[in-house]
PDB file of C-alpha atoms in Angstrom:
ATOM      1  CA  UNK A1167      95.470 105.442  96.446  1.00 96.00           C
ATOM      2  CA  UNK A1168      93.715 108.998  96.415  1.00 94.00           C
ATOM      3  CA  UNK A1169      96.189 111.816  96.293  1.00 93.00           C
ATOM      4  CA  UNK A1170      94.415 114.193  98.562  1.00 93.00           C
ATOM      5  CA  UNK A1171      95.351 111.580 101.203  1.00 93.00           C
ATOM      6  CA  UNK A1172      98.027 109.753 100.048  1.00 94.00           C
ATOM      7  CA  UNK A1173     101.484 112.513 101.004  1.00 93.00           C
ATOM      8  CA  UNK A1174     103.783 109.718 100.886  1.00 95.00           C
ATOM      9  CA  UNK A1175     107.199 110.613  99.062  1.00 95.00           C
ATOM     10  CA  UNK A1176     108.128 106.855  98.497  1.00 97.00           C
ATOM     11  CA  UNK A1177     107.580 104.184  95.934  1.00 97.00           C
ATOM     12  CA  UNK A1178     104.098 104.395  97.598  1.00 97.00           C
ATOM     13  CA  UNK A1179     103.221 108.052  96.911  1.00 96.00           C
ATOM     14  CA  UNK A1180     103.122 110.413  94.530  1.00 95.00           C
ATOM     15  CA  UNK A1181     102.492 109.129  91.019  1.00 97.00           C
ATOM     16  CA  UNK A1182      98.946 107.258  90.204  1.00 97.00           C
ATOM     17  CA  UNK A1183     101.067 104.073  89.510  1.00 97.00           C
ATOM     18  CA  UNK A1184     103.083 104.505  92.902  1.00 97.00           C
ATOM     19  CA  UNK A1185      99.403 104.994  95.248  1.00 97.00           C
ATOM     20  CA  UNK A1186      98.196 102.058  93.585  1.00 98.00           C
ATOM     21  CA  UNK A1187     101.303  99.632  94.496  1.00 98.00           C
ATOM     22  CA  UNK A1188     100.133  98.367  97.061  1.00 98.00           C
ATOM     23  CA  UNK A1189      97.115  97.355  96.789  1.00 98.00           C
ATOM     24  CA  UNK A1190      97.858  95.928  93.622  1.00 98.00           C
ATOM     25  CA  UNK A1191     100.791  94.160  95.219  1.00 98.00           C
ATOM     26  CA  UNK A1192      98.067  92.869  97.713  1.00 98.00           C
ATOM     27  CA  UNK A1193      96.187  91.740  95.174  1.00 98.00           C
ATOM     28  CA  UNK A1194      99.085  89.870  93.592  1.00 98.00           C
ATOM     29  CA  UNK A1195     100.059  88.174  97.137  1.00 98.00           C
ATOM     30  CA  UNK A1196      96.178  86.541  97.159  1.00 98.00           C
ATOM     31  CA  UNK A1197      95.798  85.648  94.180  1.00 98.00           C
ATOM     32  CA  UNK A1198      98.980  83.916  93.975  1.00 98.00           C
ATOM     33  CA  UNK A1199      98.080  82.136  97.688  1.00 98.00           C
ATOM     34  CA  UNK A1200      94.311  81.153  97.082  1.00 98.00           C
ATOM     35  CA  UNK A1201      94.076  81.677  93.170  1.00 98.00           C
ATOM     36  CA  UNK A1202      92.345  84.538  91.310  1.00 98.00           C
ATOM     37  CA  UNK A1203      89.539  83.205  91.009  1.00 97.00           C
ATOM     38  CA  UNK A1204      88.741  83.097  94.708  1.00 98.00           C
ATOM     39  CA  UNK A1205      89.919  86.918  94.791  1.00 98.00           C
ATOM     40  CA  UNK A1206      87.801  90.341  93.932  1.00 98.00           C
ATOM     41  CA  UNK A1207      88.506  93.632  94.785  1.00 98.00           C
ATOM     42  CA  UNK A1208      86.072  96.987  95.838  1.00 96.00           C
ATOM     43  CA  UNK A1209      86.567 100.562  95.153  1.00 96.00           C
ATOM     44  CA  UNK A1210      85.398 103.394  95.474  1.00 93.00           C
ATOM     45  CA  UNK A1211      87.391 106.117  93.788  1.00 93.00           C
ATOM     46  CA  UNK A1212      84.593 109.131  93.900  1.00 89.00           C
ATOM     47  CA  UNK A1213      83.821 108.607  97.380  1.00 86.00           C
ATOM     48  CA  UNK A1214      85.042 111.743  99.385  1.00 83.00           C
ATOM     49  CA  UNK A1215      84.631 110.593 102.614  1.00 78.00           C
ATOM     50  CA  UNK A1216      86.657 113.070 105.103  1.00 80.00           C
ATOM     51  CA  UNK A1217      88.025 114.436 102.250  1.00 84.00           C
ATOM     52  CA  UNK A1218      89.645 111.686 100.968  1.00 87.00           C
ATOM     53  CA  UNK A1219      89.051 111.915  97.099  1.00 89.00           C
ATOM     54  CA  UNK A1220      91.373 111.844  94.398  1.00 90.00           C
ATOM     55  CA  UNK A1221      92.005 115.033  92.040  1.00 93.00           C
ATOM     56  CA  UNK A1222      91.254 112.469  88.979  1.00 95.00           C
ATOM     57  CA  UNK A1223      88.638 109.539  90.387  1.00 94.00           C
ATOM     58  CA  UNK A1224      87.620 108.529  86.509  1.00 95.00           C
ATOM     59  CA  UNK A1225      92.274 107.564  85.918  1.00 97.00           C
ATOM     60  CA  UNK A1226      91.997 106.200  88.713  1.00 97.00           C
ATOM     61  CA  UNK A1227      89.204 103.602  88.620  1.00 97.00           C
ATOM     62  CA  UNK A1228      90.445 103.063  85.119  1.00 98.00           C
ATOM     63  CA  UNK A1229      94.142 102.892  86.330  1.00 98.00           C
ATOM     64  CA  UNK A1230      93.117 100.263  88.892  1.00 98.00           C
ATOM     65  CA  UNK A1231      90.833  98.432  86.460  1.00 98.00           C
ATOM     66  CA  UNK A1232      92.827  97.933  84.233  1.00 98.00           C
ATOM     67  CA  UNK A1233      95.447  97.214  86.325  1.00 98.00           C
ATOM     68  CA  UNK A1234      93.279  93.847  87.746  1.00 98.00           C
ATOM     69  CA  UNK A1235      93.302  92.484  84.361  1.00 98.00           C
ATOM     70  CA  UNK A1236      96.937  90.947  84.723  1.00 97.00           C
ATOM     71  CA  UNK A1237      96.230  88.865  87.734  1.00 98.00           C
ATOM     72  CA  UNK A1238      92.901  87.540  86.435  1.00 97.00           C
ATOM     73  CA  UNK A1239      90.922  87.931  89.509  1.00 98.00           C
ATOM     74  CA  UNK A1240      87.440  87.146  89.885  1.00 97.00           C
ATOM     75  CA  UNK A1241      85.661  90.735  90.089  1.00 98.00           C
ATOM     76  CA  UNK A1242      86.010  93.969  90.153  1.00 98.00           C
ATOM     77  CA  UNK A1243      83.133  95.867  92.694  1.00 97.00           C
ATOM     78  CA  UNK A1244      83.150  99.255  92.355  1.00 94.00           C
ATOM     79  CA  UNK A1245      80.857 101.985  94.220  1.00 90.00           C
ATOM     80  CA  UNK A1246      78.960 104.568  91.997  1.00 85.00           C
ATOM     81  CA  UNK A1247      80.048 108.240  91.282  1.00 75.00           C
ATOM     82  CA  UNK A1248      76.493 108.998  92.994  1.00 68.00           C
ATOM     83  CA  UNK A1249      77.428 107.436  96.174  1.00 57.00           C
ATOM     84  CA  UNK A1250      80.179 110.447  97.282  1.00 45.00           C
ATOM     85  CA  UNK A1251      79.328 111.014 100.755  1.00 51.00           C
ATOM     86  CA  UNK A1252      78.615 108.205 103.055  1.00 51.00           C
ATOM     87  CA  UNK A1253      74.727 108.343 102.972  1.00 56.00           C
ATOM     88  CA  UNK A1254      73.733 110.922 100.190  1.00 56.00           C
ATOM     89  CA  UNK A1255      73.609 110.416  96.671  1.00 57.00           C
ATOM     90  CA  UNK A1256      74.070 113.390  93.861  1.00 54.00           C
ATOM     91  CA  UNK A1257      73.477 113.612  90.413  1.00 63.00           C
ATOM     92  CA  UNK A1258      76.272 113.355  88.493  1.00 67.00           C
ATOM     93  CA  UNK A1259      77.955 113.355  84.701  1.00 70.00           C
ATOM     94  CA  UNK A1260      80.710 110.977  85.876  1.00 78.00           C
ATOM     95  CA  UNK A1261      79.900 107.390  85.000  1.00 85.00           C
ATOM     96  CA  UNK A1262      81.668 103.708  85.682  1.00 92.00           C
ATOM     97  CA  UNK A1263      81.152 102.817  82.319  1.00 92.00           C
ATOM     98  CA  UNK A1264      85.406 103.877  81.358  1.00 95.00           C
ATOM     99  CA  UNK A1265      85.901 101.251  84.508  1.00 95.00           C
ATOM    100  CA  UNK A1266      83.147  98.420  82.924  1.00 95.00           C
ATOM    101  CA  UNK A1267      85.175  98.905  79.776  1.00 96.00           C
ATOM    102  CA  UNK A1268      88.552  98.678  80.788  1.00 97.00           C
ATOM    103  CA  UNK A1269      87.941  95.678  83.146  1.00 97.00           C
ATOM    104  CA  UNK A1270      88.219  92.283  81.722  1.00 97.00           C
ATOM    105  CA  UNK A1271      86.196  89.886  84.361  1.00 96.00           C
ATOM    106  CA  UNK A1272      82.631  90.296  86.162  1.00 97.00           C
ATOM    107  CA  UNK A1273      81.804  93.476  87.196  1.00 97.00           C
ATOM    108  CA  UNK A1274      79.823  94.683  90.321  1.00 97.00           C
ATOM    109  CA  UNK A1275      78.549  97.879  91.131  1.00 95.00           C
ATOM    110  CA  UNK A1276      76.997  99.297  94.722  1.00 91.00           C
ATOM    111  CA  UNK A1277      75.409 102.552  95.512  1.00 86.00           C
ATOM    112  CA  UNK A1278      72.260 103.496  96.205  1.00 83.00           C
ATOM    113  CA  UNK A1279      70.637 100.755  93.488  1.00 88.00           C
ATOM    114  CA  UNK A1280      66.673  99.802  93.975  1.00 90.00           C
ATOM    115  CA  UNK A1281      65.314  96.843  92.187  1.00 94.00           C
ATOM    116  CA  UNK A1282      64.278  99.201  88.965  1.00 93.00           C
ATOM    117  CA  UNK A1283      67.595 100.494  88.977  1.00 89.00           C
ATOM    118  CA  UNK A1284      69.723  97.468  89.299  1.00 92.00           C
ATOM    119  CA  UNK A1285      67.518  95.737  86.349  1.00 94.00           C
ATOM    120  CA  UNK A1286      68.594  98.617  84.387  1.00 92.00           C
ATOM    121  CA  UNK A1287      72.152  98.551  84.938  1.00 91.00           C
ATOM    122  CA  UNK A1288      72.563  94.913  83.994  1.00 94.00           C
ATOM    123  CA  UNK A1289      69.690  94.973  80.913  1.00 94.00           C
ATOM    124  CA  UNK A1290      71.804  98.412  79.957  1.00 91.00           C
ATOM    125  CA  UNK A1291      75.161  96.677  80.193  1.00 83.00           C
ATOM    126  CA  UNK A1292      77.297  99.271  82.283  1.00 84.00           C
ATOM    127  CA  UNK A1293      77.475  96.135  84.792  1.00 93.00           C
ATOM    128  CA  UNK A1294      77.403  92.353  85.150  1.00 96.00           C
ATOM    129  CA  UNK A1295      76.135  92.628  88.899  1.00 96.00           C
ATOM    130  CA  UNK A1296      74.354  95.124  91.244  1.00 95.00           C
ATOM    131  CA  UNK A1297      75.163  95.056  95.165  1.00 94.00           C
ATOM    132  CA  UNK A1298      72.265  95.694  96.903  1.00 91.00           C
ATOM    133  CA  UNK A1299      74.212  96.628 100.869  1.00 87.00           C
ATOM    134  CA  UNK A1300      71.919  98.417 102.584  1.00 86.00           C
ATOM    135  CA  UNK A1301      69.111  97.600 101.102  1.00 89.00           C
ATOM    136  CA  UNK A1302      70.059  93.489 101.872  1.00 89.00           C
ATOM    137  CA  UNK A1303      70.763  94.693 105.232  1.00 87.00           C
ATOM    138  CA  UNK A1304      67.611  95.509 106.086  1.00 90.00           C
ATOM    139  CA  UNK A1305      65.456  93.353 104.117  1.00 92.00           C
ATOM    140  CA  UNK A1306      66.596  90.175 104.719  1.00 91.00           C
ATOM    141  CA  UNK A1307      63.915  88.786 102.474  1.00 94.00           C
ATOM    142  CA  UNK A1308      65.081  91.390  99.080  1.00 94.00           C
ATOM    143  CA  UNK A1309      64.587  88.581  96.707  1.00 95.00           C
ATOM    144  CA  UNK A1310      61.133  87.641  97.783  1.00 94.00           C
ATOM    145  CA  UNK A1311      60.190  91.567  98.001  1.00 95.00           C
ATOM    146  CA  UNK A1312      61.743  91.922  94.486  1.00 95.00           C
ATOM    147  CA  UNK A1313      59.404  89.021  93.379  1.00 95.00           C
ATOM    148  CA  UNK A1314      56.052  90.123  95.174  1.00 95.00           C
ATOM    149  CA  UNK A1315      57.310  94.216  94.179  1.00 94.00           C
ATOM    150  CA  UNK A1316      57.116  94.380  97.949  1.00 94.00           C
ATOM    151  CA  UNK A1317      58.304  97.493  99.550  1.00 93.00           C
ATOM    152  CA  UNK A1318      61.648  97.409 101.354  1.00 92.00           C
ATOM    153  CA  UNK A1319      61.844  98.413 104.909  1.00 90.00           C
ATOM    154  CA  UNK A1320      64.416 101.585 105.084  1.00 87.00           C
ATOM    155  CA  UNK A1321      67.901 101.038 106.776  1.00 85.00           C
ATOM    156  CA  UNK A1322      68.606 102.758 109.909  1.00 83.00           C
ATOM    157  CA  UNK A1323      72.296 103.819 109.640  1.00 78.00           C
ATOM    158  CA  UNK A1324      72.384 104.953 113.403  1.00 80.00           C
ATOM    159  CA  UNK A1325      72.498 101.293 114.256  1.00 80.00           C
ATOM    160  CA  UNK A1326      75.712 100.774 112.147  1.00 73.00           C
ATOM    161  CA  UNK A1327      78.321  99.333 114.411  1.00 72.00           C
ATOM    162  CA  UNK A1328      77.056  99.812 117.592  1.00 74.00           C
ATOM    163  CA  UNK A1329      78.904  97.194 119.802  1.00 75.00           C
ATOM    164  CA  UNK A1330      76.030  97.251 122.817  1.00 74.00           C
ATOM    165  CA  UNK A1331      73.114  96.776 122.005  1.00 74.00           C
ATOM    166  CA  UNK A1332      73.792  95.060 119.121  1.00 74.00           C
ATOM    167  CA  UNK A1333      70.851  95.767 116.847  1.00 78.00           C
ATOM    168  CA  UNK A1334      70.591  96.614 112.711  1.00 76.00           C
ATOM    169  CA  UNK A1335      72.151  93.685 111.250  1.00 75.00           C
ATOM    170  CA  UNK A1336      69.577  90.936 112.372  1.00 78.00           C
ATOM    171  CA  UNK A1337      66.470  91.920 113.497  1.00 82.00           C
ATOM    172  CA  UNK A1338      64.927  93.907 110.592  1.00 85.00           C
ATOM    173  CA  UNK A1339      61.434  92.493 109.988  1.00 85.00           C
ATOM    174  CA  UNK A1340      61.118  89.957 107.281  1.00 89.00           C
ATOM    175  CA  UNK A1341      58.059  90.146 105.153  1.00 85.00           C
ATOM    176  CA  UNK A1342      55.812  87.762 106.668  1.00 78.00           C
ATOM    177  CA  UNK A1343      55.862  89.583 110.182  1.00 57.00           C
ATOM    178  CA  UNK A1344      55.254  93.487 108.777  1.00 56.00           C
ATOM    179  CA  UNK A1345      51.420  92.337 107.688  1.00 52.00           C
TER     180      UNK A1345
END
């Protein structure tokens, strides 16, 4: 969908509208297969990840988001202009809020949220939901450490994916066996 990557000279490429065929026509095949409501979609148009951003990320999130609204799907998740780079967050004037507005269902957003943050977000109304990724990952307990204002054990991305030994995912500590 992001032009800096997207050098296609078909009905996929070029215009906004033509880099966002097919995932809309994805979209479209679902929902029409399982129903909408059993279909939500996640983006992430700031992210620049190997330089793959988009010369306009704020028309297209709003493109997209609006976009959703004809096939009724269940939610739209979308990743915070903070969250650019894969582990770093910036400060930033860009804001999801043109995406909250122009999306018509429940809307999710990710990136870099702690439990003072996400509370914000929803009380604040830029968002119905707040993902809470790597900080789930390694606190398999988050809800009890929100409830007790716990502190959350940190992530370790270098574990991320690694096929042998498979560690990261499942053995972070839950909060009865850090006292």
């Amino acid at each position: 969908m992001k032009d800096h990557i997207n050098d296609r000279t078909d009905q996929y490429g070029g215009s906004l509208e033509n880099r966002c065929r097919f995932a809309l026509e994805v979209v479209e095949a679902v929902a029409n297969e399982i129903g909408a409501d059993r279909v939500g979609l996640r983006l992430s148009p700031y992210a620049d990840y190997l330089d793959s951003g988009d010369s306009n990320p704020t028309a297209l999130g709003v493109y997209m988001a609006e976009s959703l609204n004809k096939y009724g799907i269940l939610y739209c998740h979308m990743v915070e202009t903070r969250m650019k780079l894969s582990e770093e967050s910036f400060e930033t004037t860009e804001s999801l809020v043109p995406m909250r507005k122009a999306f018509k269902g429940t809307f999710i957003v990710a990136g870099g949220y702690d439990k003072e943050d996400g509370n914000k977000a929803v009380a604040e109304n830029p968002t119905d939901l707040v993902s809470f990724g790597r900080l789930f990952l390694s606190n398999p307990d988050l809800p009890k450490r929100f409830e007790l204002n716990a502190p959350p054990t940190k992530h370790n991305r270098s574990t991320y994916s690694l096929p042998d030994p498979v560690v990261g995912y499942t053995d972070y500590p839950f909060l009865e066996n850090t006292a």
